[in-house]
Amino acid sequence: MRLSFVTIRSIAARLFLTAAAMSSVVLLVASILLTAYYRSEAQEVFERRLDVYLRAIVADVSESGQEGRTGPGQLGDPQFELPGSGWYWQITRLDDKSHEIKASRSLFAGTLPKLSDLGVPAEVGGFRRGYGLGPDGRRLRIVERVIDVGDVGIYLVQVAGSGEEMEEQIARFRFALIVAFAALAIALAIGAAFQVHFGLRPLRQLRRELATIRRGERERIMGGYPSEVAPLADELNLLISANRDILERARTQVGNLAHALKTPLSVIVNEADAAPGQLAGKVQEQAEIMGDQISFYLDRARAAARGGALGAATQIAPSIDAFLRAFSKIYGDKGVIFSGGADPRLRFLGERQDLEEMIGNLLDNAGKWAKSQVTINVSVENDGDGAARPSLRVTIDDDGPGLAPHLRAAATQRGRRLDETKPGSGLGLSIVVDLAAAYGGSLQLNDSPSGGLRAELRLPGF
């Protein structure tokens, strides 16, 4: 699958990969340029070396003729003495039919090809430069020049050298360059990683600050930030403050609406009580239904407002311990034992009264149907989609008769009662569903390992 920056969601990975890619390109281009420059310099040195040898031989022949050349040792390079070394010189007399040849000992019994015969044109000064095959078949760089020494004769002076030595030098330079640049690339990668880690530290600090606000440990973002991040922190603080103001106004308006509606209903009920009759009874009945509906929806609105609040966090263990003690007394005559608990470190991201409303309704419902035992357990688990925010999993098991799968959805509907023999209004489970949904959670009813019903409540927490 083709990798692109669109699929890389980490800013740190993008910055590091960008720096690594740019550094790799720069190092690759630099290595190519340096190798080419070194090759050019090596070739120039090689050519100058050939020219020096040729000019030395030409000068010696011009001064004293071919016979004046006492030996190749005057060139100062012992390679001309070693047979097959790749470095050769040769002097050929052209004005004599015998074409007498005098050569370095390195040529042994071989001869150098003439560049003029190979079609190489002469340069300024009569020099010819080109490539030819040596006596051992190696490719040689040859420099030659024809000189006229007057009565002494006309000579073709040639100097040849193998480029193998130069290529070996270039290969050694290239290897050293690769090693040096590899070490430099590692150092640059480490430096880029450190730079990315150090540069993104304010964002990690900002994330930690937001996490503390979400857990209810702090009300606003604190600390100093760089100029690029500081405006974001300020805007988040303003957003958090605006959110709290909106929720506070919503709570106030919900409370005012509750008082505004309950007062007229109380008047209607009182008037109906004062004038008994069929109509009064009907009015009283409907007024009570309206009161229940108003209470239900006002509670739901308050829960929704609290569910959107930032910074609300509630310890779970104290509430559960209090419920276990209370329900053990309430259902003690029935012989139902309430057990379980939660880790004291666990917290629910929401209001305490909403948590107690949900757990209290579930424990009460389990106590009504249980034969002898109700168990509550709380655990923390991460969402399956890999989200960073964990969730609380509250399970309440009873050993009662259970509930058929096709009736479990109906049991959570508002006002729906599956058995009229049990006390209650039928709003308990539906209230739990609405409160859990307000916090982004859920309620599921499943079979319990103890044989009854399991209520599984999922809520945001840590």
Coordinates of C-alpha atoms in Angstrom, one line a residue:
M1 CA 0.0 0.0 0.0
R2 CA 1.4 3.4 -1.0
L3 CA 2.4 5.5 2.1
S4 CA 1.4 9.2 2.0
F5 CA 1.4 12.0 4.5
V6 CA -2.4 11.9 4.4
T7 CA -2.4 8.5 6.2
I8 CA 0.2 9.6 8.8
R9 CA -1.8 11.2 11.5
S10 CA 1.1 11.9 13.9
I11 CA 2.6 15.4 13.6
A12 CA 5.8 14.1 15.2
A13 CA 6.0 11.3 12.5
R14 CA 5.4 13.8 9.7
L15 CA 8.1 16.2 11.0
F16 CA 10.6 13.4 11.5
L17 CA 10.0 11.8 8.2
T18 CA 10.1 15.1 6.4
A19 CA 13.4 16.0 8.1
A20 CA 14.8 12.5 7.3
A21 CA 13.7 12.7 3.7
M22 CA 15.2 16.1 3.2
S23 CA 18.5 15.1 4.9
S24 CA 18.7 12.0 2.8
V25 CA 18.3 13.9 -0.4
V26 CA 20.8 16.5 0.6
L27 CA 23.4 13.9 1.7
L28 CA 22.8 11.9 -1.5
V29 CA 23.3 15.0 -3.8
A30 CA 26.3 16.0 -1.7
S31 CA 27.9 12.6 -2.1
I32 CA 27.3 12.6 -5.8
L33 CA 28.8 16.1 -6.2
L34 CA 31.8 15.4 -4.0
T35 CA 32.5 12.1 -5.7
A36 CA 32.3 13.8 -9.1
Y37 CA 34.6 16.6 -7.9
Y38 CA 37.1 14.2 -6.5
R39 CA 37.1 12.2 -9.7
S40 CA 37.7 15.4 -11.7
E41 CA 40.5 16.4 -9.4
A42 CA 42.0 12.9 -9.5
Q43 CA 41.9 12.8 -13.3
E44 CA 43.5 16.2 -13.5
V45 CA 46.3 15.1 -11.2
F46 CA 46.7 12.0 -13.3
E47 CA 46.9 14.0 -16.5
R48 CA 49.5 16.4 -14.9
R49 CA 51.5 13.5 -13.8
L50 CA 51.6 12.1 -17.3
D51 CA 52.5 15.6 -18.7
V52 CA 55.4 16.0 -16.2
Y53 CA 56.8 12.6 -17.2
L54 CA 56.5 13.4 -20.9
R55 CA 58.0 16.9 -20.6
A56 CA 60.9 15.4 -18.6
I57 CA 61.7 12.8 -21.3
V58 CA 61.2 15.4 -24.1
A59 CA 63.6 17.8 -22.4
D60 CA 66.2 15.1 -21.9
V61 CA 65.9 13.9 -25.5
S62 CA 66.0 17.4 -26.8
E63 CA 69.2 18.2 -25.0
S64 CA 71.2 15.1 -25.7
G65 CA 69.3 12.9 -28.1
Q66 CA 68.0 9.4 -27.5
E67 CA 71.4 8.2 -26.5
G68 CA 71.5 10.7 -23.7
R69 CA 68.7 8.9 -22.0
T70 CA 70.6 6.8 -19.5
G71 CA 67.6 5.2 -17.8
P72 CA 64.1 5.7 -16.6
G73 CA 65.3 6.2 -13.0
Q74 CA 65.6 9.8 -13.8
L75 CA 61.8 10.1 -13.8
G76 CA 61.8 9.4 -10.1
D77 CA 59.1 6.7 -10.2
P78 CA 60.1 3.1 -9.5
Q79 CA 57.0 1.8 -11.3
F80 CA 58.7 2.4 -14.6
E81 CA 61.2 -0.3 -13.5
L82 CA 58.6 -3.0 -12.6
P83 CA 57.4 -5.2 -15.5
G84 CA 53.7 -4.9 -16.1
S85 CA 53.2 -2.1 -13.5
G86 CA 50.9 -0.1 -15.8
W87 CA 53.3 2.8 -16.1
Y88 CA 55.4 3.0 -19.3
W89 CA 57.5 5.3 -21.4
Q90 CA 58.7 4.7 -24.9
I91 CA 60.9 6.6 -27.4
T92 CA 60.6 5.7 -31.1
R93 CA 62.9 7.2 -33.8
L94 CA 60.9 8.2 -36.8
D95 CA 63.5 9.3 -39.3
D96 CA 65.3 6.0 -39.4
K97 CA 63.9 3.0 -41.3
S98 CA 64.8 0.8 -38.4
H99 CA 62.4 2.8 -36.2
E100 CA 64.6 2.1 -33.2
I101 CA 62.6 1.9 -29.9
K102 CA 63.9 2.6 -26.5
A103 CA 61.4 1.9 -23.6
S104 CA 61.1 1.6 -19.9
R105 CA 61.8 -1.7 -18.3
S106 CA 58.1 -2.0 -17.2
L107 CA 57.2 -2.5 -20.9
F108 CA 59.5 -5.6 -20.9
A109 CA 59.1 -7.0 -24.5
G110 CA 56.0 -5.0 -25.4
T111 CA 55.3 -1.8 -27.2
L112 CA 52.9 1.1 -26.9
P113 CA 50.4 1.8 -29.7
K114 CA 50.8 5.1 -31.6
L115 CA 47.9 7.5 -31.1
S116 CA 48.5 9.0 -34.5
D117 CA 47.8 5.5 -36.0
L118 CA 44.6 5.4 -33.9
G119 CA 43.3 8.6 -35.5
V120 CA 43.8 10.8 -32.4
P121 CA 44.2 14.5 -33.5
A122 CA 47.1 16.6 -32.3
E123 CA 46.6 19.4 -29.8
V124 CA 48.3 22.7 -29.6
G125 CA 52.1 22.1 -29.2
G126 CA 51.9 18.7 -31.0
F127 CA 50.5 16.8 -28.0
R128 CA 48.2 13.9 -28.5
R129 CA 46.1 12.4 -25.7
G130 CA 44.0 9.2 -25.9
Y131 CA 43.4 5.7 -24.8
G132 CA 45.0 2.5 -26.1
L133 CA 45.6 -1.1 -25.1
G134 CA 48.9 -1.9 -23.3
P135 CA 51.0 -5.0 -23.8
D136 CA 48.9 -7.0 -21.2
G137 CA 45.6 -5.8 -22.7
R138 CA 44.9 -3.2 -20.1
R139 CA 43.4 0.1 -21.1
L140 CA 46.0 2.9 -20.8
R141 CA 45.9 6.6 -20.9
I142 CA 48.7 7.7 -23.4
V143 CA 50.3 11.0 -24.0
E144 CA 52.7 11.4 -26.9
R145 CA 54.6 14.1 -28.7
V146 CA 56.9 14.2 -31.8
I147 CA 60.1 16.2 -31.3
D148 CA 62.7 17.1 -33.9
V149 CA 66.2 17.2 -32.5
G150 CA 67.9 18.3 -35.7
D151 CA 70.8 16.2 -36.8
V152 CA 70.2 13.8 -33.9
G153 CA 66.8 12.8 -35.4
I154 CA 63.1 12.9 -35.0
Y155 CA 61.5 11.0 -32.1
L156 CA 58.1 10.0 -30.9
V157 CA 58.0 10.3 -27.1
Q158 CA 55.2 8.5 -25.3
V159 CA 54.2 8.1 -21.7
A160 CA 51.4 5.8 -20.6
G161 CA 49.7 5.1 -17.3
S162 CA 47.0 2.8 -16.1
G163 CA 43.9 4.4 -14.5
E164 CA 43.4 1.5 -12.2
E165 CA 45.3 3.3 -9.4
M166 CA 43.2 6.4 -9.9
E167 CA 40.0 4.3 -9.8
E168 CA 41.1 2.6 -6.6
Q169 CA 41.7 5.9 -5.0
I170 CA 38.2 7.1 -6.1
A171 CA 36.7 3.8 -4.8
R172 CA 38.4 4.3 -1.4
F173 CA 37.2 7.9 -1.3
R174 CA 33.7 6.9 -2.2
F175 CA 33.7 4.2 0.6
A176 CA 35.0 6.7 3.2
L177 CA 32.4 9.2 2.0
I178 CA 29.6 6.6 2.4
V179 CA 30.8 5.7 5.9
A180 CA 31.1 9.4 6.9
F181 CA 27.7 10.3 5.5
A182 CA 26.0 7.3 7.0
A183 CA 27.3 8.4 10.4
L184 CA 26.2 11.9 9.7
A185 CA 22.7 10.6 8.6
I186 CA 22.4 8.8 11.9
A187 CA 23.4 11.9 13.8
L188 CA 21.0 14.0 11.9
A189 CA 18.2 11.5 12.5
I190 CA 18.9 11.6 16.3
G191 CA 19.0 15.4 16.1
A192 CA 15.7 15.5 14.2
A193 CA 14.0 13.1 16.7
F194 CA 15.2 15.3 19.6
Q195 CA 14.1 18.5 17.8
V196 CA 10.6 17.1 17.1
H197 CA 10.3 15.8 20.7
F198 CA 11.4 19.1 22.1
G199 CA 9.4 21.2 19.7
L200 CA 6.1 19.4 20.3
R201 CA 6.5 19.4 24.1
P202 CA 4.1 22.3 24.5
L203 CA 1.4 20.4 22.7
R204 CA 1.9 17.4 25.0
Q205 CA 1.7 19.8 28.0
L206 CA -1.5 21.2 26.6
R207 CA -3.0 17.7 26.2
R208 CA -2.1 16.9 29.8
E209 CA -3.8 20.1 31.0
L210 CA -7.0 19.3 29.1
A211 CA -6.9 15.8 30.6
T212 CA -6.8 17.3 34.1
I213 CA -9.7 19.5 33.2
R214 CA -11.7 16.5 31.9
R215 CA -11.0 14.6 35.1
G216 CA -12.2 17.5 37.2
E217 CA -8.8 18.2 38.8
R218 CA -8.5 21.7 37.3
E219 CA -10.9 24.3 35.9
R220 CA -8.7 26.0 33.3
I221 CA -5.5 25.5 31.4
M222 CA -2.5 26.8 33.3
G223 CA 1.2 27.4 32.5
G224 CA 3.1 29.3 29.9
Y225 CA 3.2 28.3 26.2
P226 CA 5.1 29.5 23.1
S227 CA 3.7 32.2 21.0
E228 CA 2.4 29.7 18.5
V229 CA 0.5 27.6 21.1
A230 CA -0.5 30.4 23.6
P231 CA -3.5 31.6 21.5
L232 CA -4.9 28.1 21.3
A233 CA -4.6 27.7 25.1
D234 CA -6.4 31.1 25.6
E235 CA -9.2 30.1 23.2
L236 CA -9.7 26.8 24.9
N237 CA -9.9 28.6 28.3
L238 CA -12.5 30.9 26.8
L239 CA -14.4 28.0 25.4
I240 CA -14.4 26.2 28.7
S241 CA -15.7 29.3 30.5
A242 CA -18.4 29.8 27.9
N243 CA -19.4 26.2 28.2
R244 CA -19.8 26.5 32.0
D245 CA -21.8 29.8 31.6
I246 CA -24.1 28.1 29.1
L247 CA -24.7 25.1 31.3
E248 CA -25.3 27.3 34.3
R249 CA -27.9 29.3 32.4
A250 CA -29.5 26.1 31.2
R251 CA -29.7 24.7 34.7
T252 CA -31.2 28.0 35.9
Q253 CA -33.8 28.1 33.1
V254 CA -34.7 24.4 33.7
G255 CA -35.2 25.1 37.4
N256 CA -37.3 28.2 36.6
L257 CA -39.4 26.1 34.2
A258 CA -39.9 23.4 36.8
H259 CA -41.2 25.9 39.3
A260 CA -43.3 27.7 36.7
L261 CA -45.1 24.5 35.7
K262 CA -45.4 22.8 39.1
T263 CA -47.1 25.7 40.7
P264 CA -50.1 25.8 38.3
L265 CA -50.4 22.0 38.5
S266 CA -50.5 22.2 42.3
V267 CA -53.3 24.7 42.0
I268 CA -55.2 22.4 39.6
V269 CA -54.8 19.4 41.9
N270 CA -55.9 21.4 45.0
E271 CA -59.0 22.7 43.1
A272 CA -59.8 19.2 42.0
D273 CA -59.5 18.0 45.6
A274 CA -61.8 20.8 46.8
A275 CA -64.6 19.7 44.4
P276 CA -64.8 15.9 44.3
G277 CA -66.5 14.3 41.4
Q278 CA -65.9 12.4 38.2
L279 CA -64.4 15.4 36.4
A280 CA -62.3 16.4 39.4
G281 CA -60.9 12.8 39.6
K282 CA -60.1 12.9 35.9
V283 CA -58.4 16.2 36.2
Q284 CA -56.4 15.1 39.2
E285 CA -55.3 11.9 37.4
Q286 CA -54.2 13.8 34.3
A287 CA -52.5 16.4 36.5
E288 CA -50.5 13.7 38.2
I289 CA -49.5 12.2 34.9
M290 CA -48.4 15.7 33.7
G291 CA -46.4 16.2 36.9
D292 CA -44.6 12.9 36.3
Q293 CA -43.9 13.8 32.7
I294 CA -42.6 17.2 33.6
S295 CA -40.3 15.8 36.3
F296 CA -39.0 13.2 33.9
Y297 CA -38.2 15.5 31.1
L298 CA -36.8 18.2 33.4
D299 CA -34.5 15.6 35.0
R300 CA -33.5 14.5 31.5
A301 CA -32.7 18.1 30.5
R302 CA -30.7 18.7 33.6
A303 CA -28.8 15.4 33.0
A304 CA -28.1 16.5 29.4
A305 CA -26.7 19.8 30.6
R306 CA -24.5 18.1 33.2
G307 CA -23.4 15.5 30.7
G308 CA -21.9 18.3 28.5
A309 CA -20.0 19.9 31.4
L310 CA -16.2 19.9 31.6
G311 CA -14.4 19.1 34.7
A312 CA -17.1 17.2 36.6
A313 CA -15.6 14.0 38.1
T314 CA -17.1 11.7 40.8
Q315 CA -15.5 8.9 42.9
I316 CA -17.5 5.8 42.4
A317 CA -16.5 3.7 45.4
P318 CA -18.2 5.8 48.1
S319 CA -21.5 5.9 46.3
I320 CA -21.5 2.1 45.7
D321 CA -20.6 1.4 49.3
A322 CA -23.4 3.6 50.5
F323 CA -25.9 1.8 48.2
L324 CA -24.7 -1.7 49.3
R325 CA -25.3 -0.8 53.0
A326 CA -28.7 0.8 52.2
F327 CA -30.1 -1.9 50.0
S328 CA -28.9 -4.6 52.3
K329 CA -31.2 -3.1 55.0
I330 CA -34.1 -2.5 52.6
Y331 CA -34.1 -6.1 51.2
G332 CA -32.8 -7.7 54.4
D333 CA -36.2 -9.2 55.2
K334 CA -36.3 -10.8 51.8
G335 CA -32.9 -12.4 52.4
V336 CA -31.1 -10.7 49.5
I337 CA -27.4 -10.1 50.0
F338 CA -25.7 -7.2 48.1
S339 CA -22.0 -7.5 47.5
G340 CA -19.2 -6.1 45.3
G341 CA -17.6 -2.7 45.0
A342 CA -15.2 -0.6 43.0
D343 CA -11.6 0.5 43.0
P344 CA -11.3 3.8 45.1
R345 CA -9.2 5.3 42.3
L346 CA -12.0 5.0 39.7
R347 CA -13.9 8.1 38.8
F348 CA -17.0 8.9 36.7
L349 CA -16.8 11.9 34.4
G350 CA -20.1 13.4 35.5
E351 CA -22.2 14.6 38.4
R352 CA -22.6 12.5 41.6
Q353 CA -26.4 12.7 41.6
D354 CA -26.6 11.3 38.1
L355 CA -24.3 8.4 39.0
E356 CA -26.3 7.6 42.1
E357 CA -29.5 7.9 40.1
M358 CA -28.3 5.3 37.5
I359 CA -26.7 2.8 39.9
G360 CA -29.5 3.2 42.5
N361 CA -32.2 2.4 40.0
L362 CA -30.3 -0.7 38.7
L363 CA -29.6 -2.0 42.2
D364 CA -33.2 -1.4 43.2
N365 CA -34.5 -3.2 40.1
A366 CA -32.1 -6.1 40.8
G367 CA -33.1 -6.3 44.5
K368 CA -36.8 -6.6 43.5
W369 CA -36.2 -9.6 41.3
A370 CA -33.3 -11.3 43.0
K371 CA -33.8 -14.5 45.0
S372 CA -30.8 -14.3 47.3
Q373 CA -27.9 -12.3 45.8
V374 CA -27.0 -9.1 43.9
T375 CA -23.5 -8.4 42.8
I376 CA -22.0 -5.1 41.4
N377 CA -18.6 -4.8 39.9
V378 CA -16.8 -1.9 38.1
S379 CA -13.9 -2.1 35.7
V380 CA -12.1 0.1 33.3
E381 CA -11.6 -0.7 29.6
N382 CA -10.5 1.2 26.5
D383 CA -12.9 1.5 23.6
G384 CA -12.4 -0.9 20.7
D385 CA -11.7 1.9 18.3
G386 CA -8.4 2.7 20.0
A387 CA -9.7 5.9 21.5
A388 CA -7.5 7.4 24.3
R389 CA -10.4 8.0 26.6
P390 CA -11.3 4.9 28.7
S391 CA -14.8 3.9 29.8
L392 CA -16.3 2.4 33.0
R393 CA -18.1 -0.9 32.8
V394 CA -20.5 -1.3 35.6
T395 CA -22.1 -4.8 35.8
I396 CA -25.0 -5.6 38.2
D397 CA -26.0 -9.3 38.4
D398 CA -28.9 -10.9 40.2
D399 CA -30.0 -14.5 40.5
G400 CA -33.7 -13.8 39.7
P401 CA -35.8 -15.3 37.0
G402 CA -34.1 -13.2 34.3
L403 CA -35.8 -11.6 31.3
A404 CA -36.5 -13.0 27.8
P405 CA -34.3 -11.5 25.1
H406 CA -37.4 -10.1 23.2
L407 CA -38.6 -8.3 26.3
R408 CA -35.3 -6.6 27.2
A409 CA -35.7 -3.7 24.8
A410 CA -39.3 -3.1 26.1
A411 CA -38.1 -3.0 29.7
T412 CA -36.0 0.1 29.0
Q413 CA -39.0 2.1 27.5
R414 CA -40.4 4.9 29.6
G415 CA -43.3 3.9 31.7
R416 CA -43.3 0.3 30.4
R417 CA -43.9 -2.3 33.2
L418 CA -43.6 -5.9 32.4
D419 CA -45.0 -7.1 35.8
E420 CA -47.6 -5.1 37.7
T421 CA -47.0 -7.1 40.9
K422 CA -43.7 -5.3 41.5
P423 CA -43.9 -1.8 43.0
G424 CA -42.6 1.2 41.1
S425 CA -43.6 3.6 38.4
G426 CA -41.8 1.8 35.6
L427 CA -39.5 4.8 34.9
G428 CA -36.3 3.3 36.5
L429 CA -34.6 1.7 33.6
S430 CA -35.7 4.3 31.1
I431 CA -34.2 7.0 33.4
V432 CA -30.9 5.1 33.4
V433 CA -30.9 4.8 29.6
D434 CA -31.5 8.5 29.2
L435 CA -28.9 9.5 31.8
A436 CA -26.3 7.2 30.3
A437 CA -27.0 8.5 26.8
A438 CA -26.6 12.1 28.0
Y439 CA -23.0 11.2 29.0
G440 CA -22.3 9.2 25.9
G441 CA -22.8 5.9 27.6
S442 CA -25.2 3.0 27.2
L443 CA -27.2 0.3 29.1
Q444 CA -27.5 -3.3 28.0
L445 CA -29.4 -6.2 29.5
N446 CA -27.9 -9.7 29.2
D447 CA -28.0 -13.0 30.8
S448 CA -26.2 -13.2 34.1
P449 CA -23.7 -15.9 35.0
S450 CA -25.7 -16.4 38.3
G451 CA -28.8 -17.3 36.3
G452 CA -30.7 -14.0 36.4
L453 CA -30.3 -10.7 34.6
R454 CA -27.2 -8.7 34.1
A455 CA -27.4 -4.9 33.6
E456 CA -24.2 -3.7 31.9
L457 CA -23.8 0.1 32.2
R458 CA -21.0 1.9 30.2
L459 CA -20.0 5.4 31.2
P460 CA -17.1 7.8 30.6
G461 CA -14.5 7.5 33.4
F462 CA -10.9 6.8 34.3

